[in-house]
CSV table of C-alpha atoms in Angstrom, one decimal:
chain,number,residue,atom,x,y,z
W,18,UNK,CA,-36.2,44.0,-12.6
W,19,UNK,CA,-37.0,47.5,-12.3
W,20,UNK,CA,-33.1,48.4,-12.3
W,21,UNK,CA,-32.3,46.1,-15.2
W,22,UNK,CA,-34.8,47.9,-17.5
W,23,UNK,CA,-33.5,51.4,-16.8
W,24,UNK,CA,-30.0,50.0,-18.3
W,25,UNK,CA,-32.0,49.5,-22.0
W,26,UNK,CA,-31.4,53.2,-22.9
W,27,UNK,CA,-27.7,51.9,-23.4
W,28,UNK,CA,-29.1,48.6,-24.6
W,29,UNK,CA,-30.6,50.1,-27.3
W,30,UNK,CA,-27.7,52.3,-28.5
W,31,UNK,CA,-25.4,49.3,-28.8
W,32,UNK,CA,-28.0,46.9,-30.1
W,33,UNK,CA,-27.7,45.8,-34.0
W,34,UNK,CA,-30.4,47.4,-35.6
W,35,UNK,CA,-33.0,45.3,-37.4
W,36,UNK,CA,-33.8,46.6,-40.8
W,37,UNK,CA,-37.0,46.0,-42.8
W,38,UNK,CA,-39.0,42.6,-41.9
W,39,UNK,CA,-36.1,41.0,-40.2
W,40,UNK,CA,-36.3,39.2,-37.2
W,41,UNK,CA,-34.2,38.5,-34.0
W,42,UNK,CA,-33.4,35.0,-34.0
W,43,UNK,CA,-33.3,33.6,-30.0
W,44,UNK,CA,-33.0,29.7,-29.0
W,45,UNK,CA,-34.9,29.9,-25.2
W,46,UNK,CA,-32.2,27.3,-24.1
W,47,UNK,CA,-30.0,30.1,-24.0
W,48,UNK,CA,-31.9,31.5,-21.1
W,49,UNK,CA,-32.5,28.6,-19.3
W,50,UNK,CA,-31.0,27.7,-15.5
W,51,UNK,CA,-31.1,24.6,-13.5
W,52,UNK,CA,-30.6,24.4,-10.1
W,53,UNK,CA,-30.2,21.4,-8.0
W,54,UNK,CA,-31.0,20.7,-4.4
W,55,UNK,CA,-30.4,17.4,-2.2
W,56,UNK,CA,-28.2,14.6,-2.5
W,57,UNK,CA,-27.7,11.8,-5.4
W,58,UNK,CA,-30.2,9.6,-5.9
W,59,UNK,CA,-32.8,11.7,-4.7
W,60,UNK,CA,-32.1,15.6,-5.7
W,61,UNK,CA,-34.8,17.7,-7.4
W,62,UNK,CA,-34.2,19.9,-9.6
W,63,UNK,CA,-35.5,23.4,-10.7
W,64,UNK,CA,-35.7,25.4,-13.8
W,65,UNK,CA,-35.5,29.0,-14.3
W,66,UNK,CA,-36.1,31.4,-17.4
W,67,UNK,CA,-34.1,34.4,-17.9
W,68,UNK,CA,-36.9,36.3,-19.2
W,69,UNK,CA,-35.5,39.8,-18.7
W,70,UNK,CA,-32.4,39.2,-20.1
W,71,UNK,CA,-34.4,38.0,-23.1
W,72,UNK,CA,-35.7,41.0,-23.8
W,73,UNK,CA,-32.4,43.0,-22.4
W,74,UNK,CA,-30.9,41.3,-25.3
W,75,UNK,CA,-33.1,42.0,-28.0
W,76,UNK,CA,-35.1,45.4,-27.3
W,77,UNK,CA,-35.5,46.2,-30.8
W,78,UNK,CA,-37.0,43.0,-32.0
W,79,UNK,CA,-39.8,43.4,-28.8
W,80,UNK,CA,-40.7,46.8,-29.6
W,81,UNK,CA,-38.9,48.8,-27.1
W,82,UNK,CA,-38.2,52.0,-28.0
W,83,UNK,CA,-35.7,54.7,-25.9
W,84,UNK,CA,-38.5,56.8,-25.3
W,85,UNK,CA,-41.0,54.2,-23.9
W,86,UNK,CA,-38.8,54.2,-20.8
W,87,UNK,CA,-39.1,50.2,-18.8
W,88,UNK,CA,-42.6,50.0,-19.4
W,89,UNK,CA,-42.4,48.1,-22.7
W,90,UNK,CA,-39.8,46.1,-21.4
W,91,UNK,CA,-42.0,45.1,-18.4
W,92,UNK,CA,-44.9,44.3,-21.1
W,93,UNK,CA,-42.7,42.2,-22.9
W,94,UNK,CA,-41.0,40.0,-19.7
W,95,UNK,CA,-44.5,39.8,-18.3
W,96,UNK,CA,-45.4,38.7,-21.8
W,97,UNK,CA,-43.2,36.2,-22.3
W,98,UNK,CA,-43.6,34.8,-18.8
W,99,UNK,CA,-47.2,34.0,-19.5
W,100,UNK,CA,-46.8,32.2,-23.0
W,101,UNK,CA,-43.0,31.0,-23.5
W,102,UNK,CA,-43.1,27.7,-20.8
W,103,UNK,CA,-42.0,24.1,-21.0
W,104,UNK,CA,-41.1,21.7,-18.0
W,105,UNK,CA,-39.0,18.7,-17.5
W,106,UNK,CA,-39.4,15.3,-18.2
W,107,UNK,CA,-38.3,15.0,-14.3
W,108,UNK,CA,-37.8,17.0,-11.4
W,109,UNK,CA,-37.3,15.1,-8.4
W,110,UNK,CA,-35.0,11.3,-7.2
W,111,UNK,CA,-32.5,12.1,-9.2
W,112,UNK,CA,-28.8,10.7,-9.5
W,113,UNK,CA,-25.5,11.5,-10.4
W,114,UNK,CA,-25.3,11.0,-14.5
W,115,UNK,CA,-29.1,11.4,-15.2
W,116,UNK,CA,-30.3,13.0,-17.9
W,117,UNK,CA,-33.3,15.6,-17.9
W,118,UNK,CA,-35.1,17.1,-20.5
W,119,UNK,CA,-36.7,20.1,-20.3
W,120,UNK,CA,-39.6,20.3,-23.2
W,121,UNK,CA,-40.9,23.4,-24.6
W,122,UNK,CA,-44.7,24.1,-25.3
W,123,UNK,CA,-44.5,24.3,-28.9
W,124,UNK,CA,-48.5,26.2,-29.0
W,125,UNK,CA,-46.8,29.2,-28.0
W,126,UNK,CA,-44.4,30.0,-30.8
W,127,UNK,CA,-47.0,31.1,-33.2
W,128,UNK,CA,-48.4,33.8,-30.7
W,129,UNK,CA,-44.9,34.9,-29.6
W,130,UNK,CA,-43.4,35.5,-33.4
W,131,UNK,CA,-46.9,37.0,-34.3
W,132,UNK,CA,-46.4,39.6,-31.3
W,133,UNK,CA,-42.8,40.7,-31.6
W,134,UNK,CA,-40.4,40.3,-34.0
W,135,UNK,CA,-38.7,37.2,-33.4
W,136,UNK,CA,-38.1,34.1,-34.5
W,137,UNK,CA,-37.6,31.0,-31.8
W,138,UNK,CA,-35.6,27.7,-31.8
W,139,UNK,CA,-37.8,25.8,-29.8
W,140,UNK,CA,-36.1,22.7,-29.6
W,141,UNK,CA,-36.0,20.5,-26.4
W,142,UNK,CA,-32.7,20.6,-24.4
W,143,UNK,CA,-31.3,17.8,-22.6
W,144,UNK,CA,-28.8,18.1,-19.5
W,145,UNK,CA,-26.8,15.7,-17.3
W,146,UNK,CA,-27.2,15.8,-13.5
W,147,UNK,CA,-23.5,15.9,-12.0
W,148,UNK,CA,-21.7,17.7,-8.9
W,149,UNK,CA,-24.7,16.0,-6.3
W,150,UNK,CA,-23.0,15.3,-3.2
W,151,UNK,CA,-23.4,11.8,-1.8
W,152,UNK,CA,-24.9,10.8,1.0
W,153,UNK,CA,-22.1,9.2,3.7
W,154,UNK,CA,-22.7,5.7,4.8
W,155,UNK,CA,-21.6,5.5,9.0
W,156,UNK,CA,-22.0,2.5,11.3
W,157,UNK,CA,-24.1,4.7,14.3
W,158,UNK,CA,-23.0,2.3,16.9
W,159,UNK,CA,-19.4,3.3,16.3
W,160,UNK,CA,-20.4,6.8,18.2
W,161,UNK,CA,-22.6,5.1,21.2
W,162,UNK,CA,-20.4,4.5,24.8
W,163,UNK,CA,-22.5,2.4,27.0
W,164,UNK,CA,-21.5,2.9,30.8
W,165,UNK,CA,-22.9,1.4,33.8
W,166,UNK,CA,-24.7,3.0,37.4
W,167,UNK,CA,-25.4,1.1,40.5
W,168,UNK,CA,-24.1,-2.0,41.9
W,169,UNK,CA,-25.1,-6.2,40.5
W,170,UNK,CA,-28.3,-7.4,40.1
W,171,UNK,CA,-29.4,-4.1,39.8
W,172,UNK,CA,-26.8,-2.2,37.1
W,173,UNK,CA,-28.3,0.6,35.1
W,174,UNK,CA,-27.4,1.2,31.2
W,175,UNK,CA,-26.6,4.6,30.3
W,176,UNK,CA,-26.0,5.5,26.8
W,177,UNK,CA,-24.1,8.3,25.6
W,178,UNK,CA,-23.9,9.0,21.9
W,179,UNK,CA,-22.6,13.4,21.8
W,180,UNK,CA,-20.4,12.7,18.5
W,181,UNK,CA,-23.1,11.0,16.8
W,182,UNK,CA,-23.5,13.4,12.9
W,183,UNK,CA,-27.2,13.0,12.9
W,184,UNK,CA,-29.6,14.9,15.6
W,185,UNK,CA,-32.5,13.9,17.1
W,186,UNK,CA,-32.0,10.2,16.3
W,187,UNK,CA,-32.3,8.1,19.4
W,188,UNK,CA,-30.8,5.1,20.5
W,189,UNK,CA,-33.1,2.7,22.8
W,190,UNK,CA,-32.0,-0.1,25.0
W,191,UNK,CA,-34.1,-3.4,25.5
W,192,UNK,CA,-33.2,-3.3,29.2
W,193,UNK,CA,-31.7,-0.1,30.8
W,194,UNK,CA,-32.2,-1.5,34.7
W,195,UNK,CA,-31.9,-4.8,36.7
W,196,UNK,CA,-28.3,-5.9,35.1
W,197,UNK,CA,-25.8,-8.1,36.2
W,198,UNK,CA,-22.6,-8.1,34.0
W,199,UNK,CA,-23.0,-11.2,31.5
W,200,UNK,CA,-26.4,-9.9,30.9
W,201,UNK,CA,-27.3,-9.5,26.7
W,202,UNK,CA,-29.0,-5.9,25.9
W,203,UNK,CA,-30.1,-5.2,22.4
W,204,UNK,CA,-29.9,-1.4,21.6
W,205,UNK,CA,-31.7,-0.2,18.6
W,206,UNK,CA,-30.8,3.0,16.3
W,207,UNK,CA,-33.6,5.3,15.9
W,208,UNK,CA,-37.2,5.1,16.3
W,209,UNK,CA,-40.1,4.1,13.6
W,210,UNK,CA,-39.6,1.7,11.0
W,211,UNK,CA,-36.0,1.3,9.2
W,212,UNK,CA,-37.3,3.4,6.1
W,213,UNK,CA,-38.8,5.7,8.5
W,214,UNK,CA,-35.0,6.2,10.5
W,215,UNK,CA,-33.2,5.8,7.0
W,216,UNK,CA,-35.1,9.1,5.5
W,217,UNK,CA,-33.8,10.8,8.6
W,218,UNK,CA,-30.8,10.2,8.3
W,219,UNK,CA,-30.4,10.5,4.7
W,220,UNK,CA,-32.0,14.5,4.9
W,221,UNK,CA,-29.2,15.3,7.1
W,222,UNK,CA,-26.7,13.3,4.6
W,223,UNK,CA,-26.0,10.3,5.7
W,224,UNK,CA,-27.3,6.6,5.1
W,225,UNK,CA,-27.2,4.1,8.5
W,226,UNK,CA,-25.8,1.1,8.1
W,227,UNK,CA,-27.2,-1.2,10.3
W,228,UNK,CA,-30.1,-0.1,13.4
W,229,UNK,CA,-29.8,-2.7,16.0
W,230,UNK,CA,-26.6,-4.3,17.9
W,231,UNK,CA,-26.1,-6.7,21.2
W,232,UNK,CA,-23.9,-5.9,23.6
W,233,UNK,CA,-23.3,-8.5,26.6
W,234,UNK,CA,-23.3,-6.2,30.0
W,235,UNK,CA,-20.2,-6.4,31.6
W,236,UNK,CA,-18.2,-3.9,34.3
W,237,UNK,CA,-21.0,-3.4,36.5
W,238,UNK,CA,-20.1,-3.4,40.2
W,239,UNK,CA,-20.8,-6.4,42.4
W,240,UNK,CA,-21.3,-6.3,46.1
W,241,UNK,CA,-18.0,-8.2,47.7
W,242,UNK,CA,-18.4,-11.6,48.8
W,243,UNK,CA,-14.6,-12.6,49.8
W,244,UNK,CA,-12.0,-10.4,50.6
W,245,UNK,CA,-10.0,-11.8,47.5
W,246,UNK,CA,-13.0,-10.0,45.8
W,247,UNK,CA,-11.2,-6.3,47.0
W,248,UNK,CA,-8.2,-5.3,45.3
W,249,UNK,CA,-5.0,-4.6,46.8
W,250,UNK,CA,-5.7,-0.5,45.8
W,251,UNK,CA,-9.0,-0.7,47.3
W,252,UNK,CA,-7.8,-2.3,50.4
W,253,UNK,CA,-5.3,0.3,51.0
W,254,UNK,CA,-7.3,3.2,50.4
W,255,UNK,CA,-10.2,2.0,52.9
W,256,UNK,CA,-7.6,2.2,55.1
W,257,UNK,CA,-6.2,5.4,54.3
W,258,UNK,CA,-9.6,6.5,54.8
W,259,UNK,CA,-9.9,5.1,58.5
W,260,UNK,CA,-6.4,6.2,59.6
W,261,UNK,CA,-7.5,10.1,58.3
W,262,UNK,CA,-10.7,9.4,60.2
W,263,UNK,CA,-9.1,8.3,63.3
W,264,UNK,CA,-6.4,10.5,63.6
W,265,UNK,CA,-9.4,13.3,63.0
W,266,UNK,CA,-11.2,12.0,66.8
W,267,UNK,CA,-7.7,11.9,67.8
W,268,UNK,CA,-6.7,15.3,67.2
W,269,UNK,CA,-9.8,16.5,69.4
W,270,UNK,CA,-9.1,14.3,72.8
W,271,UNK,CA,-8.3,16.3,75.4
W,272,UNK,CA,-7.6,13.7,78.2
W,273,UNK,CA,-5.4,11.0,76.2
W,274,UNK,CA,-2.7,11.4,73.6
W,275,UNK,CA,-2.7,8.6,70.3
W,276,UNK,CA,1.0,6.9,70.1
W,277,UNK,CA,0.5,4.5,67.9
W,278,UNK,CA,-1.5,2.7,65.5
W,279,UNK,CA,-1.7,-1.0,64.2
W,280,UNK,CA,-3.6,-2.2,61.2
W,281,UNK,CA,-3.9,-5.9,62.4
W,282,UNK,CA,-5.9,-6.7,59.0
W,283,UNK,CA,-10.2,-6.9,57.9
W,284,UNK,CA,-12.7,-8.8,58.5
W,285,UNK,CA,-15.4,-9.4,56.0
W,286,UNK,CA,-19.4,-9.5,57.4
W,287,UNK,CA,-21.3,-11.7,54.5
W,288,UNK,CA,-25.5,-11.7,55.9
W,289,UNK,CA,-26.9,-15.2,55.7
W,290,UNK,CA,-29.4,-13.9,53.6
W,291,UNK,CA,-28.8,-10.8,50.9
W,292,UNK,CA,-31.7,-8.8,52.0
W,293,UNK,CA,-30.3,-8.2,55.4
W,294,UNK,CA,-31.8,-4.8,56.7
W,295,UNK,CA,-28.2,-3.8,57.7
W,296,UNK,CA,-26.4,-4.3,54.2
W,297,UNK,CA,-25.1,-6.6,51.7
W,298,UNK,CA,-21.8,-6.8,53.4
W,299,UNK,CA,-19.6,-5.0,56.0
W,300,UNK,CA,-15.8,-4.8,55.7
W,301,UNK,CA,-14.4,-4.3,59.2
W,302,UNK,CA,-10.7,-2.4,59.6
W,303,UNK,CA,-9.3,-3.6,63.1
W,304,UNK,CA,-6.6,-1.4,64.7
W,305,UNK,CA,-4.5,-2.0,67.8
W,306,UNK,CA,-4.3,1.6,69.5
W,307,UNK,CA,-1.6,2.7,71.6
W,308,UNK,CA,-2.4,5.7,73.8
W,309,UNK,CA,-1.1,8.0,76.5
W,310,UNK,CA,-4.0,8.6,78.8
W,311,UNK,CA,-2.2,10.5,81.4
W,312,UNK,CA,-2.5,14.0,79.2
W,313,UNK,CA,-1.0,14.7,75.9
W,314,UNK,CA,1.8,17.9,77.2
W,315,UNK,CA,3.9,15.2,79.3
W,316,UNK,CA,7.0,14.2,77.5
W,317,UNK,CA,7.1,10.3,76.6
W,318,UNK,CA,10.5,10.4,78.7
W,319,UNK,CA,9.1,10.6,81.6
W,320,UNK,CA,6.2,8.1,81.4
W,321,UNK,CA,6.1,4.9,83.1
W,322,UNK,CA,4.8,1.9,81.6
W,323,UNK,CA,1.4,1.8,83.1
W,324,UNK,CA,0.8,5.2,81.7
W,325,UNK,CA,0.2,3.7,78.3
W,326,UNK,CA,-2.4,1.4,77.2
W,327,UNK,CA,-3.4,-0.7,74.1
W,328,UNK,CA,-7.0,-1.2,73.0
W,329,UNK,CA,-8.2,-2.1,69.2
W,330,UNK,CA,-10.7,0.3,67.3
W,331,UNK,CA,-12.8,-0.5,64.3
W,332,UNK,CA,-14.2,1.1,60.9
W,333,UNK,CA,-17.0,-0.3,59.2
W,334,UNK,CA,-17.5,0.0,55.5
W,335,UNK,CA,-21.0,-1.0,54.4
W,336,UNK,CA,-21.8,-2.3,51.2
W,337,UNK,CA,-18.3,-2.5,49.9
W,338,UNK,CA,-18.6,-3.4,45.8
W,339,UNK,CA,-16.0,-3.9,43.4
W,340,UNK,CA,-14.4,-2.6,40.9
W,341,UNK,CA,-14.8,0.6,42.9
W,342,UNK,CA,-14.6,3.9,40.7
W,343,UNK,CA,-10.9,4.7,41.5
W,344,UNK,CA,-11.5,8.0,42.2
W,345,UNK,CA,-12.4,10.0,45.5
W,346,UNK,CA,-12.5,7.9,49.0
W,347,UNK,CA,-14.0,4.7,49.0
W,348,UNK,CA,-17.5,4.4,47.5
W,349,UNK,CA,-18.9,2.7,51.0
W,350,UNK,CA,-22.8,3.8,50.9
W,351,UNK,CA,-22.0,4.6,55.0
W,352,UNK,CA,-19.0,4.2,57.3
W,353,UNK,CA,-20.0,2.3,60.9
W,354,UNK,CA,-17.1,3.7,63.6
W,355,UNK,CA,-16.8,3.0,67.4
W,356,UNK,CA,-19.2,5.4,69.1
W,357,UNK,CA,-20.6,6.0,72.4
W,358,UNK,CA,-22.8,8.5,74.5
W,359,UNK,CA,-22.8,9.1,78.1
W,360,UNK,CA,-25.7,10.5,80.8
W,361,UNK,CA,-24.0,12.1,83.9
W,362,UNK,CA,-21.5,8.7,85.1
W,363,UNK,CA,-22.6,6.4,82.6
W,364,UNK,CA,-21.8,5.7,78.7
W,365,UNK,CA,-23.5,3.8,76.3
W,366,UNK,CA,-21.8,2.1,72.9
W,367,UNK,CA,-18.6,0.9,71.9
W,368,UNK,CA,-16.5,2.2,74.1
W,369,UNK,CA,-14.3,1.6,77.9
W,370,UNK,CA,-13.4,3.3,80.6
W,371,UNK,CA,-9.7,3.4,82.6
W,372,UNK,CA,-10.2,5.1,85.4
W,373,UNK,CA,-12.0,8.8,84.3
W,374,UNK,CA,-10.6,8.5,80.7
W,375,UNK,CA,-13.1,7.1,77.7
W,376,UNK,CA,-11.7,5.2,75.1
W,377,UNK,CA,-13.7,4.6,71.9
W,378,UNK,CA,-13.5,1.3,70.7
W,379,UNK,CA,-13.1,-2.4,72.6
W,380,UNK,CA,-11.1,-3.3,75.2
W,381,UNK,CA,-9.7,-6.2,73.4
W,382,UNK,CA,-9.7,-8.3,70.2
W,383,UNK,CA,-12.8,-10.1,71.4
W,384,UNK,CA,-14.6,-7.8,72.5
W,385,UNK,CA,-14.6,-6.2,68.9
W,386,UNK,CA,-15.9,-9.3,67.4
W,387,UNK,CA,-18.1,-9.3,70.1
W,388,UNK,CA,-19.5,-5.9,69.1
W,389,UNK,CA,-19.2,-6.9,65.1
W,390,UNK,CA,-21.6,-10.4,65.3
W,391,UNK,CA,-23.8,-8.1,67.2
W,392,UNK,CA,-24.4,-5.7,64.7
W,393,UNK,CA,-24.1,-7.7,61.7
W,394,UNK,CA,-26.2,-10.4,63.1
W,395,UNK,CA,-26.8,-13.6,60.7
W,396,UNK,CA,-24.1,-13.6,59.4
W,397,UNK,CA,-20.4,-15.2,58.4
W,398,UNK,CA,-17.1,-13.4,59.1
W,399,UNK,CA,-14.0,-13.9,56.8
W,400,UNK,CA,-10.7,-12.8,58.6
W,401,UNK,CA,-7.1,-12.0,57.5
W,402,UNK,CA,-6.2,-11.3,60.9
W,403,UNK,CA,-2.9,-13.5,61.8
W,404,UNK,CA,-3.0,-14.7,65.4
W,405,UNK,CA,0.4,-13.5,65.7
W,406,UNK,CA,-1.6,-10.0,65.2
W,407,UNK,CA,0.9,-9.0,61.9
W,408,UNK,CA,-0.9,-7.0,59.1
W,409,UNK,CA,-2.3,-8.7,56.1
């Protein structure tokens, strides 16, 4: 205030000078602000008094003289803001179009025109709320994505919500574990009572409308059953996977050279019972081999027939589920392939000997599903595998 009283000195110059008993005549509504805070239908609202300019505008009719410097002036403001007071008729829940009315104390006018010079209109004013921004009505589910973890009966909800305009209003699910697709979740918006989530909302300018929705679970991941359950993408990139695998123990043999290789089709391992300590399932790759075992640097020209042999090899894919996620190799919680290990002359595992050379894998057909029912024992085995040995 301090630098709006120093500006009186020229105040007072162009002031109209009051002659005799005359009096400045001021209406207070002249001087009076409202401000307006928060959104229709529940804004408040806040009046202020231009006291200073008050006296600003009439230094004469307070008493303030050029030579009295701002300490009149600050006698008179501090005046005034003691005995010139009124309030609305409301302050606070209002709307777009409603009309306050900000009463003056009348007891005050007689002191004030006694005092200074003056003469005041005091005379209620009334003013129309308008320009309150309305509170946006959204549907919060629109901005939830509900995704699923894990594999049928035991699916996991996870709910996403990052676009959602309100913060730190939750959304809960009535089951989040132990789901099957066809399963019905309810998810609720927000926490507390619906008045309780509302008044959230609507102080960050919005207005829910509604706070719980069902969804029926569906998409989660089910542990194959039948290989019609695999699709045809699935299938082939298990046995991309197998072949990069193979050719991988290929590329390090040192006493045999791979020729060929034969996807003679899968066979499904189903346990009798689901809680099978080895899996739920185990997909079986079977390949027909066809290796040089007399050293990799001779050229195939020269070799005679017996120099060659054929022998079938195996990759296991445990727990095979579907719809896999389409993306990296094949979501198998392990991979089961032919292995063996040997102590001085003799070898152990899934493997045969010609001659000195080890071959991992079975010596024929049989003998695979030989090794297969013995590690996935208890249970059934669903083939594609043509007896003319052609690929599925």
């Amino acid at each position: 205030m301090n630098g709006n009283i120093i500006r009186l000195t020229a105040l007072l110059l162009a002031s109209v000078l009051l002659t005799g008993c005359g009096r400045a005549d001021i209406d207070p509504n002249d001087y009076l602000e409202l401000s307006l805070s928060g959104l229709d239908t529940a804004a408040s609202a806040a009046f202020d008094i231009d006291y200073e300019k008050m006296v600003m505008d009439n230094p004469r009719a307070f008493g303030i003289k050029e030579e009295d410097g701002g300490e009149a002036a600050e006698n008179a403001v501090s005046y005034l803001r003691q005995y010139l007071v009124g309030a609305p008729d409301k302050g606070s829940k209002l709307s777009n179009g409603d009309i306050i009315s900000f009463e003056w104390d009348a007891d005050c006018k007689e002191k004030l025109e006694d005092k200074y010079r003056i003469r005041l209109a005091l005379a209620d004013k009334e003013i129309t709320v308008s320009g309150l921004r309305e509170a946006v009505r959204f549907d919060p589910f629109y901005f939830l994505c509900l995704d699923y973890s894990g594999v049928e009966p035991n699916g996991e909800l996870i709910l996403s919500c990052d676009r959602l305009p309100v913060k730190d209003v939750p959304f809960t699910a009535s089951r989040s574990s132990g789901l099957s697709s066809g399963d019905k979740v309810t998810v609720r918006f927000g926490s507390g009572s619906e008045d309780e989530i509302r008044s959230e909302c609507f102080s960050q300018g919005y207005i829910p409308l509604c706070f719980e929705k069902e969804y029926t679970v569906s998409g989660v991941p089910v542990y194959v059953k039948k290989l019609s359950d695999i699709s045809r993408a699935s299938y082939e990139k298990m046995d991309v996977f197998a072949r990069e695998e193979l050719q991988k123990l290929a590329d390090g043999w040192k006493d045999k050279k791979l020729l060929d290789t034969e996807l003679l089709g899968a066979e499904l391992y189903t346990p009798a019972e689901s809680d099978a300590k080895w899996g739920r399932n185990a997909l079986c790759y079977v390949y027909k081999l066809s290796a040089d075992i007399k050293g990799a640097e001779s050229s195939k020209s020269a070799k005679k027939q017996a120099d060659n042999i054929e022998y079938y090899y195996f990759s296991c894919f445990i727990d095979v589920f579907a719809p896999d996620s389409g993306k990296g190799s094949y979501p198998a919680e392990s991979v089961k392939l032919p292995s063996y290990s040997q102590f001085y002359d003799s070898f152990y595992g899934d493997a045969f000997k010609v001659g000195d050379v080890i071959c991992e894998g079975c010596r024929t057909l049989e003998d695979l599903r030989s090794t297969m029912n013995d590690y996935f024992e208890n249970s059934t085995c669903e083939t594609d595998i043509e007896e003319t040995g052609q690929e599925r």
